[in-house]
Coordinates of N, CA and C in Angstrom, one line a residue:
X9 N 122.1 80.7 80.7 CA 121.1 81.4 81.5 C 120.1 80.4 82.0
X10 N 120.0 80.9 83.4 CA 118.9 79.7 83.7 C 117.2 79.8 83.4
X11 N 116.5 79.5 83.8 CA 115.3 79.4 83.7 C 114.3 80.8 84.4
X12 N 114.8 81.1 84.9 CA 114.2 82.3 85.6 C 113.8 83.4 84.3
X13 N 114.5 83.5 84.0 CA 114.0 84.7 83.2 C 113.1 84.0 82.2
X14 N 114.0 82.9 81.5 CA 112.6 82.5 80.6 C 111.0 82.3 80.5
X15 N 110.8 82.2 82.8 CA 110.0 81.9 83.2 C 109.1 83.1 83.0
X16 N 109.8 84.5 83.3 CA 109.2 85.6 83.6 C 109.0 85.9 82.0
X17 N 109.6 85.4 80.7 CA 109.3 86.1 79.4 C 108.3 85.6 79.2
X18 N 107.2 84.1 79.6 CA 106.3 83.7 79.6 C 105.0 84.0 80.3
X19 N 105.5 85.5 81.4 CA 104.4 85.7 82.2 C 103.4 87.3 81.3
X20 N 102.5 87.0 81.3 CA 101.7 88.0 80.5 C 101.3 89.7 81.7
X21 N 101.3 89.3 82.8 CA 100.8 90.1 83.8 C 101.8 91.4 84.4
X22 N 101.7 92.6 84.4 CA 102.3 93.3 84.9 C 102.7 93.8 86.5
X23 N 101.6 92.7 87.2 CA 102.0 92.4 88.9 C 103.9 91.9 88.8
X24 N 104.2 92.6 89.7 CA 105.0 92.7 90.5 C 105.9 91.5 90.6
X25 N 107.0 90.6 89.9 CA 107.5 89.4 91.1 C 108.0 89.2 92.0
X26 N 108.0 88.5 92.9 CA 108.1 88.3 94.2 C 110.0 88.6 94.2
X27 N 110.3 89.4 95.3 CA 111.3 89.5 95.6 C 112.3 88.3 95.2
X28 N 112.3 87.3 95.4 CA 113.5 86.4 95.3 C 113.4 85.8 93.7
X29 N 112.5 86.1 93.3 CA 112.5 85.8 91.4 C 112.9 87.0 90.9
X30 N 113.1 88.3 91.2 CA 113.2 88.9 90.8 C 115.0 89.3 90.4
X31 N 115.4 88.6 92.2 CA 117.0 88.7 92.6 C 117.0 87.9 91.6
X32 N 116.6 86.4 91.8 CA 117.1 85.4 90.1 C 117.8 86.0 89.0
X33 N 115.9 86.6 89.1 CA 116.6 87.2 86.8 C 117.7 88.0 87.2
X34 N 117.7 89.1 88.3 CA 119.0 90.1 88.5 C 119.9 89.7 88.2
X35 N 120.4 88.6 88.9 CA 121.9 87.6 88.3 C 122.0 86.8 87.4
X36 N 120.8 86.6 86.2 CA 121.3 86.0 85.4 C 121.4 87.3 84.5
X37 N 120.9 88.4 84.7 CA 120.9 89.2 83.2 C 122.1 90.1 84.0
X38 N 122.6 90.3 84.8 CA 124.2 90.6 85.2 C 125.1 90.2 84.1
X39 N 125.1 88.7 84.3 CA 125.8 87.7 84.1 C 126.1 88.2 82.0
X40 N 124.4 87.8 82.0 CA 124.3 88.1 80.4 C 124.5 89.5 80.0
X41 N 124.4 90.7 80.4 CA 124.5 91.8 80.0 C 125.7 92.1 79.9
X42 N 126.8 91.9 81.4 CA 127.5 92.2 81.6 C 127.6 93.9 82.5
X43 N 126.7 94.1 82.9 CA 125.8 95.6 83.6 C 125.7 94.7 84.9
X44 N 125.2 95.9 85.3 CA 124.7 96.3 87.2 C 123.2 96.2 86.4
X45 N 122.1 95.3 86.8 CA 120.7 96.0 86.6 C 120.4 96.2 87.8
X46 N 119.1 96.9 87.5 CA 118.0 97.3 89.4 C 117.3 96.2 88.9
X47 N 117.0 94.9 90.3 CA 116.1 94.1 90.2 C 115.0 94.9 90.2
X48 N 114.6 96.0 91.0 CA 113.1 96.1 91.2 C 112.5 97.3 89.5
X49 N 113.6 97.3 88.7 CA 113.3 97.5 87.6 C 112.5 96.6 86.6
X50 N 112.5 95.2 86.8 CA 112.4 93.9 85.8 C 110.7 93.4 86.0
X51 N 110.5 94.3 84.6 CA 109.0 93.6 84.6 C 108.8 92.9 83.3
X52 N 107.6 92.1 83.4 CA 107.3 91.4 82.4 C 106.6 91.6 81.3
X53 N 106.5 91.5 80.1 CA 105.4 92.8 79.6 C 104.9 91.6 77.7
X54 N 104.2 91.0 77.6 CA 103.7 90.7 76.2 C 104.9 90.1 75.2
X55 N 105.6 89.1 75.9 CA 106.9 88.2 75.8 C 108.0 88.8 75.8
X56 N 108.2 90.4 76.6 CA 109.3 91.1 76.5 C 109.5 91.3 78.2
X57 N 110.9 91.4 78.3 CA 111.4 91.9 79.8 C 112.0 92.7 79.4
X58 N 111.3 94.0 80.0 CA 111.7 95.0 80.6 C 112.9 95.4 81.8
X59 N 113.6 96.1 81.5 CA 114.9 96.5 82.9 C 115.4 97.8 82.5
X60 N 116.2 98.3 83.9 CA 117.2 99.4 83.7 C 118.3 98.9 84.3
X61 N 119.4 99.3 83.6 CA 120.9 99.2 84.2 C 121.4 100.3 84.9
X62 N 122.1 99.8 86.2 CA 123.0 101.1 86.6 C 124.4 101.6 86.4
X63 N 125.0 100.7 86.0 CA 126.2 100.8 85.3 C 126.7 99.8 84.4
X64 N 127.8 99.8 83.4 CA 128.0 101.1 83.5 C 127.8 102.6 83.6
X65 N 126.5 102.5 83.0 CA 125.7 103.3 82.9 C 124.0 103.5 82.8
X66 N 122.8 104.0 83.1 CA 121.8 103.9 83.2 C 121.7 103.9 81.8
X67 N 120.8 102.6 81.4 CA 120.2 102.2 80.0 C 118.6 101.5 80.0
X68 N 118.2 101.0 79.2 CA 117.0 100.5 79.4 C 117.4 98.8 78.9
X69 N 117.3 98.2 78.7 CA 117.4 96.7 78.5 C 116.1 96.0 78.3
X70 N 116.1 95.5 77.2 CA 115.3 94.7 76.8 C 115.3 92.9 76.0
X71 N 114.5 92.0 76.5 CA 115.0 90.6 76.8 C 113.4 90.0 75.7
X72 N 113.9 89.1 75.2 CA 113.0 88.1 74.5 C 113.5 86.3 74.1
X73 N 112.6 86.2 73.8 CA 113.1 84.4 73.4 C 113.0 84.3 72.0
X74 N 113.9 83.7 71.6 CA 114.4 83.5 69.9 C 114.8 82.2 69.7
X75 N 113.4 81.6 69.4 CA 114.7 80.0 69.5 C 114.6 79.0 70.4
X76 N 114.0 79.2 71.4 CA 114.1 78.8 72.3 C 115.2 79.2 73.4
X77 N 115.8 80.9 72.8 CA 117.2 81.7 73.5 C 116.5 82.7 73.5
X78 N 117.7 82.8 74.9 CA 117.3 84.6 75.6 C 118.1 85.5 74.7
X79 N 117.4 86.2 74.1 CA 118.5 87.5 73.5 C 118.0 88.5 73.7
X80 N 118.7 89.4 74.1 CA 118.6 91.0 74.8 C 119.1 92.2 73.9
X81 N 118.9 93.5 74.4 CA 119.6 94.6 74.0 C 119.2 95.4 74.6
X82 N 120.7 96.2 74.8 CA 120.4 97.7 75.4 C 120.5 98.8 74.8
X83 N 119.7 99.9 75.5 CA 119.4 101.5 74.4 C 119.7 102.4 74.9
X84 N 120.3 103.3 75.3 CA 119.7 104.6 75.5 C 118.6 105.4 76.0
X85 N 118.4 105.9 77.1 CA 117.4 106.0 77.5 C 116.9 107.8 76.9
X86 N 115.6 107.3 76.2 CA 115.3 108.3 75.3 C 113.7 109.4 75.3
X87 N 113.5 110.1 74.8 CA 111.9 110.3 75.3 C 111.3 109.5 74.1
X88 N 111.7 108.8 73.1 CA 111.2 107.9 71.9 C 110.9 106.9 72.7
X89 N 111.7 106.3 73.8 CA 111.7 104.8 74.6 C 111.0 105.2 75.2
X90 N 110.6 106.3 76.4 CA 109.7 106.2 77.5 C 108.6 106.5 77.1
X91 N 107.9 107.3 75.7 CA 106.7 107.3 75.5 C 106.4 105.7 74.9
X92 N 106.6 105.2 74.3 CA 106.5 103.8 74.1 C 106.4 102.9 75.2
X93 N 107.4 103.3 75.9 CA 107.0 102.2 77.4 C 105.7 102.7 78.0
X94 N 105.5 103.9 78.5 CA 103.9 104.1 78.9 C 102.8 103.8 77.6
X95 N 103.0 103.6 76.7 CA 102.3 102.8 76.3 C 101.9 101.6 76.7
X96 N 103.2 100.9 76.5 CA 103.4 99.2 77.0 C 103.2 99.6 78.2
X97 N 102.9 99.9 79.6 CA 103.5 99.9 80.6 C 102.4 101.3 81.4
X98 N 101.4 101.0 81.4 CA 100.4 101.8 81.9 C 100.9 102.5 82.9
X99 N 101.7 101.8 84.4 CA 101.8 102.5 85.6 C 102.9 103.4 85.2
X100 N 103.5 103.0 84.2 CA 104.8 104.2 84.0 C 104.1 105.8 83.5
X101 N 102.6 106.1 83.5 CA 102.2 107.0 82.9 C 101.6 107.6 83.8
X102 N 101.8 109.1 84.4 CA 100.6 109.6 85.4 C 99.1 109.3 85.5
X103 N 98.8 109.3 86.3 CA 97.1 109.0 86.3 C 96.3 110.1 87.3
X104 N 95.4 110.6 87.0 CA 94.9 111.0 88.2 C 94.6 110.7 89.7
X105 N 95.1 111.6 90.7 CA 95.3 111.3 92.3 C 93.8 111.6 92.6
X106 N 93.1 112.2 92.0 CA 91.5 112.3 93.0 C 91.8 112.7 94.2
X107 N 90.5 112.3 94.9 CA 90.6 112.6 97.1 C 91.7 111.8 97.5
X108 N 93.0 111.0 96.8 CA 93.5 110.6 97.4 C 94.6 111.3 97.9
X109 N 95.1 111.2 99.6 CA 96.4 112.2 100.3 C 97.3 112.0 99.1
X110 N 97.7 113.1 98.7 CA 98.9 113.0 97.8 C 100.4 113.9 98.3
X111 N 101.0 114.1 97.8 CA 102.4 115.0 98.1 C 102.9 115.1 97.0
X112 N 102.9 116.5 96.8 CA 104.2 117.0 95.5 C 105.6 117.0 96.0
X113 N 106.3 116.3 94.8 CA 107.9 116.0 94.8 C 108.3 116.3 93.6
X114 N 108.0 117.3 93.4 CA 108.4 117.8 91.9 C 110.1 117.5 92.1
X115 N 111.0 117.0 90.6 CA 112.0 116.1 90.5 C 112.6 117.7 89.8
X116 N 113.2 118.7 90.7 CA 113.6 119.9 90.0 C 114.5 119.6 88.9
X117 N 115.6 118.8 88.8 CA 116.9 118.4 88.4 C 116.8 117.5 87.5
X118 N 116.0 116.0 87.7 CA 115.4 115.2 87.0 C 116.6 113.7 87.7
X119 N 116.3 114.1 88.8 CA 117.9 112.7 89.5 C 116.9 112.5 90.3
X120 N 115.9 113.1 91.0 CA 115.5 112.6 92.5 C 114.0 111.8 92.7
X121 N 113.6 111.2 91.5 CA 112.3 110.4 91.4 C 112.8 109.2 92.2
X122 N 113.4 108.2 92.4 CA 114.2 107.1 92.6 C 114.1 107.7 94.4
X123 N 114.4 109.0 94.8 CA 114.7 108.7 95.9 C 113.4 109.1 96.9
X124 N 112.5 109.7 95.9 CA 111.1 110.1 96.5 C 110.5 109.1 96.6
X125 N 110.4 108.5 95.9 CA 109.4 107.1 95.3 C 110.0 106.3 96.9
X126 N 110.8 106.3 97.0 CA 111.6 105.5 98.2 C 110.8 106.2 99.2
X127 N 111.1 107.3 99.7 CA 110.5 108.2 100.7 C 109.0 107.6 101.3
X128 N 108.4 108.1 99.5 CA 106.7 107.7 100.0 C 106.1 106.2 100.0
X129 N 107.4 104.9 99.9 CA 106.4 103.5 99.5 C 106.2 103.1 100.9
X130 N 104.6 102.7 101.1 CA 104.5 102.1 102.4 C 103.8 103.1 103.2
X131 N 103.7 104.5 102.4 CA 102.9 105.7 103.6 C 101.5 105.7 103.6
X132 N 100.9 105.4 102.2 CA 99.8 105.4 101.7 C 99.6 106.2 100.8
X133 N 100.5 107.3 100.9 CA 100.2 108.8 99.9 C 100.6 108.6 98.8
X134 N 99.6 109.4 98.2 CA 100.0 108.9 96.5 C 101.3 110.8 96.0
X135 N 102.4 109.7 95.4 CA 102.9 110.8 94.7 C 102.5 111.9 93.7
X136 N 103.2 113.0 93.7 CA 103.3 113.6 92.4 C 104.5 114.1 92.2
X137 N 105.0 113.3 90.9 CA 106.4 113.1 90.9 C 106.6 114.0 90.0
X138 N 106.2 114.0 88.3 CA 106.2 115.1 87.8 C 105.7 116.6 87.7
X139 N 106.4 117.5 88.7 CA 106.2 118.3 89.1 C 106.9 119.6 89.2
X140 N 106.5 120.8 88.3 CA 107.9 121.9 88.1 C 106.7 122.6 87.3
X141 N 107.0 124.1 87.7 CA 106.7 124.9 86.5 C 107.0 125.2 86.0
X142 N 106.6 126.4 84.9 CA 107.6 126.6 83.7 C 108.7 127.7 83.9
X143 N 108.3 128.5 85.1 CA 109.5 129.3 85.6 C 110.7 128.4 85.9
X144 N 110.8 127.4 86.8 CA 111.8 126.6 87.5 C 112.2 125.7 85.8
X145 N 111.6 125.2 85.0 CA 111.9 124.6 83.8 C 112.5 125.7 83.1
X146 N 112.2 126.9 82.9 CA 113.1 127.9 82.3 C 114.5 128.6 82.7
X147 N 114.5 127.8 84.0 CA 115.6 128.4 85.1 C 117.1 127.4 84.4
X148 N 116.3 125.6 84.9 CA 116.8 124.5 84.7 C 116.8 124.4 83.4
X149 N 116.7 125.4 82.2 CA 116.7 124.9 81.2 C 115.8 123.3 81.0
X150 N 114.9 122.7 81.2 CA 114.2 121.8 80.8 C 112.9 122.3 80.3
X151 N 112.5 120.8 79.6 CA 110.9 121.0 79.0 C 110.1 120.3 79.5
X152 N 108.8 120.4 79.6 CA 107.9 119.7 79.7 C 107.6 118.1 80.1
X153 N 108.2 118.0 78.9 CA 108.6 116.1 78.3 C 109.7 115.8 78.8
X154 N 111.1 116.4 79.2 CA 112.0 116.0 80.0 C 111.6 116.0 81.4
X155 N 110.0 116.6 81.8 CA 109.6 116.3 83.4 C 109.3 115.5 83.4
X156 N 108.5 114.9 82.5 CA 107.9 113.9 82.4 C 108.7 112.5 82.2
X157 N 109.4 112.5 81.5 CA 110.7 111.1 80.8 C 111.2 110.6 82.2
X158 N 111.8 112.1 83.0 CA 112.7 111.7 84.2 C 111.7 110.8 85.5
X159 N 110.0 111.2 85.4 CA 109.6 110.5 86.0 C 109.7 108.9 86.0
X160 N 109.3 109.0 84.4 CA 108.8 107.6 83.9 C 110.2 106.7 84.0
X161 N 110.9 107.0 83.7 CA 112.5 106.6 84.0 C 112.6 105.8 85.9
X162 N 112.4 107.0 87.0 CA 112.5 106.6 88.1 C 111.4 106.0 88.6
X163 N 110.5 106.3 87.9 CA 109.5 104.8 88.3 C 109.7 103.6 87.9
X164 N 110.5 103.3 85.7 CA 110.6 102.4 85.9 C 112.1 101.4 87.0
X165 N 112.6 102.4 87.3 CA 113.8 102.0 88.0 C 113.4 101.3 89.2
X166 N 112.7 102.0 89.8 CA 112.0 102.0 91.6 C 111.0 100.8 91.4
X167 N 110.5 100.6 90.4 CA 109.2 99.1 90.6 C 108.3 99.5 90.5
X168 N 107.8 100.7 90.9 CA 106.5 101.6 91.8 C 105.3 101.1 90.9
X169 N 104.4 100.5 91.2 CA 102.9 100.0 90.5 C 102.2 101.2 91.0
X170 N 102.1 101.5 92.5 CA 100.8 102.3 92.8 C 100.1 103.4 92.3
X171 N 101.0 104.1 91.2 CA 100.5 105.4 90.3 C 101.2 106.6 90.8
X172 N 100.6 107.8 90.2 CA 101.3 108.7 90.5 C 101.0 109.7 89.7
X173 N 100.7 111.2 90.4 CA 100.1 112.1 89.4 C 101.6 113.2 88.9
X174 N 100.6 113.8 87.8 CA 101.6 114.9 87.7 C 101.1 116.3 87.7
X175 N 101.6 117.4 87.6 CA 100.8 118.8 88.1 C 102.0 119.7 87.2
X176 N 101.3 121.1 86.5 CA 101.6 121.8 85.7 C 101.4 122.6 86.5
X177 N 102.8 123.0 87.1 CA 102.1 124.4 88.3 C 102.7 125.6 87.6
X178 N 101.7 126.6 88.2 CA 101.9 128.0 88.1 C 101.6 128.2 86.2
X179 N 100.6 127.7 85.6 CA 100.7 128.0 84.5 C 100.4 129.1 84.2
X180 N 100.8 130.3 83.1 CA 100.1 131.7 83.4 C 99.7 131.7 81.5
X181 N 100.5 131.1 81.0 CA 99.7 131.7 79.0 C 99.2 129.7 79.1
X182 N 98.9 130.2 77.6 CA 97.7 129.0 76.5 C 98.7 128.3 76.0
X183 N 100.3 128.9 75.9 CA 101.0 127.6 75.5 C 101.6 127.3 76.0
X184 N 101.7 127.5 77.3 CA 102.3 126.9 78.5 C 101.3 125.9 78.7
X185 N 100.2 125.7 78.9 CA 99.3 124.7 78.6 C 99.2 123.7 77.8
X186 N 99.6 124.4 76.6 CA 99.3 123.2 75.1 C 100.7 122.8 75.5
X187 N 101.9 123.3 76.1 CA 103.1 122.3 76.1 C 102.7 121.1 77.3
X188 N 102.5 121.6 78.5 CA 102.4 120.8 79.4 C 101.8 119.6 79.1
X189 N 100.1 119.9 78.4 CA 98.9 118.6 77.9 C 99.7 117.9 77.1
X190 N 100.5 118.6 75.7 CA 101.3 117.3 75.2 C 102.6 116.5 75.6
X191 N 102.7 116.9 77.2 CA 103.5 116.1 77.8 C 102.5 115.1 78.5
X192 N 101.6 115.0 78.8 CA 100.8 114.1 79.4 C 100.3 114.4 80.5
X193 N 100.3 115.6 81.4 CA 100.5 116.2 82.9 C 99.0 116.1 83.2
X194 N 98.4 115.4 83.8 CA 97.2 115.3 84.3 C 96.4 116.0 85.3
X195 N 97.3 117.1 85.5 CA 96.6 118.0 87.0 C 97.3 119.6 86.2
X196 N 96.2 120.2 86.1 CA 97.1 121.7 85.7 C 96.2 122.9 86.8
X197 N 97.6 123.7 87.4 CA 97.1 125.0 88.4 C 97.9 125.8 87.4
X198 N 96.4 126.8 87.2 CA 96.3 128.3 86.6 C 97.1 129.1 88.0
X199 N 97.8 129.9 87.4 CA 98.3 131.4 88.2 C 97.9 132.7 87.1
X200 N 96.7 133.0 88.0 CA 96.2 134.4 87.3 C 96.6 135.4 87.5
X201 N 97.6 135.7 88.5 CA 98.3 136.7 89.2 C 98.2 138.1 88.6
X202 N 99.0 137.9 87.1 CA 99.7 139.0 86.1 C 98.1 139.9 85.9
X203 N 96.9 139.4 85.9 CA 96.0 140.3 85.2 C 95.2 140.7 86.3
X204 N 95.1 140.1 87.9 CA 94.9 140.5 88.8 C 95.6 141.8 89.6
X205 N 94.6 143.0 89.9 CA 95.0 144.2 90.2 C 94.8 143.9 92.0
X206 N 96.1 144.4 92.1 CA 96.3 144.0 93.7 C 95.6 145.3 94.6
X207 N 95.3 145.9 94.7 CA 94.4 147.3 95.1 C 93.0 147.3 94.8
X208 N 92.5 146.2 94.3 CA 90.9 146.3 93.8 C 90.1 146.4 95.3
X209 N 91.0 145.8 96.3 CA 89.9 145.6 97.6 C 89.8 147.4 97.7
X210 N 90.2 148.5 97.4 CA 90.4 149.6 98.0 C 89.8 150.5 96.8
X211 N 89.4 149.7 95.8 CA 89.3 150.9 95.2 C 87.6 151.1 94.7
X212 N 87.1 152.3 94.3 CA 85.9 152.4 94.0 C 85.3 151.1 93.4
X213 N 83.9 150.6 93.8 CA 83.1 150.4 93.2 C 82.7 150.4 91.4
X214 N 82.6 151.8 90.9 CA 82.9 152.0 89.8 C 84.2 151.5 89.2
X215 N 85.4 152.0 90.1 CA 86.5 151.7 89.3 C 87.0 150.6 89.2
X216 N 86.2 149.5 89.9 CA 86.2 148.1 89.8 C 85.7 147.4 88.4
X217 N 84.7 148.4 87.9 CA 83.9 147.7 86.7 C 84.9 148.3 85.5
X218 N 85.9 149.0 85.9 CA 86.6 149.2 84.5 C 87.3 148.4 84.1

């Protein structure tokens, strides 16, 4: 293996590398894995490189120096590995959008982060990728934390630094709440619908205070 990647196990900073360092490490850790990686997966992170593979199959990959040698391994991509990477790996974790233009792209399925992220890079708008309520999670059979993983997964795949919110829509009970918060969801819309009486505009005064 050549020098490229050893270069990047030496880099402490989470910026971005430049396009043609990044193709580098691509074909040397091809070479060494024996996998397809996404270059714009490969970050650098506190003497560890970070990657995802696309085939044979999507994995996470991870690279260090031993020796003055590259030695690697790949995992399974897990909700054990992605909460740990947004640890390591700040931008992999929603943040608050504020007044910034945003767009929900809630990832119904948990395949289409990778193709949104593509959509919005370069518009200015800030995403919100993790995005589903609990009706549509109950439909899809998913949880919470599987909205969340699938994000953090297609961000790390996509490169994406610029952030990204997530939104708990349509929540209607308290543990639809406590599930969402312990997935990390940093935007939650209440739907009060169920205890709202649709006829109040019409109806007495009195029979409003009941």
């Amino acid at each position: 293996m050549s020098d490229t990647v050893k270069t990047l196990l030496s880099t402490s900073t989470h910026r971005p590398p430049k396009t043609a360092v990044l193709d580098a490490a691509c074909t040397e850790l091809n070479e060494k894995t024996n996998c397809e990686v996404y270059a714009s997966s490969i970050v650098p992170s506190d003497g560890r490189l970070y990657f995802m593979t696309r085939r044979p199959h999507k994995q996470l990959g991870v690279a260090w120096l031993e020796l003055g040698e590259v030695k690697f391994k790949l995992e399974a991509l897990s909700h054990e590995k992605a909460a740990a990477l947004r640890t390591k790996l700040p931008f992999l974790a929603p943040s608050l959008v504020g007044l910034r233009t945003s767009l929900g792209l809630g990832d119904r399925l948990g395949l289409a982060t990778p193709g949104h992220i593509r959509a919005i890079r370069g518009t200015g708008v800030a995403p919100v990728l993790a995005q589903q309520s609990i009706r549509e999670m109950t439909r899809t059979e998913r949880t919470p934390q599987e909205v969340m993983d699938a994000a953090t997964w297609g961000v790390l795949q996509e490169g994406w630094r610029d952030g990204f919110g997530s939104d708990a829509d349509h929540l209607k009970t308290t543990a639809a709440i406590d599930a969402t918060a312990a997935a990390g969801v940093s935007l939650f819309t209440i739907d009060p619908r169920d205890p709202v009486t649709d006829a109040a505009d019409s109806m007495a005064p009195a029979a409003r205070k009941e």
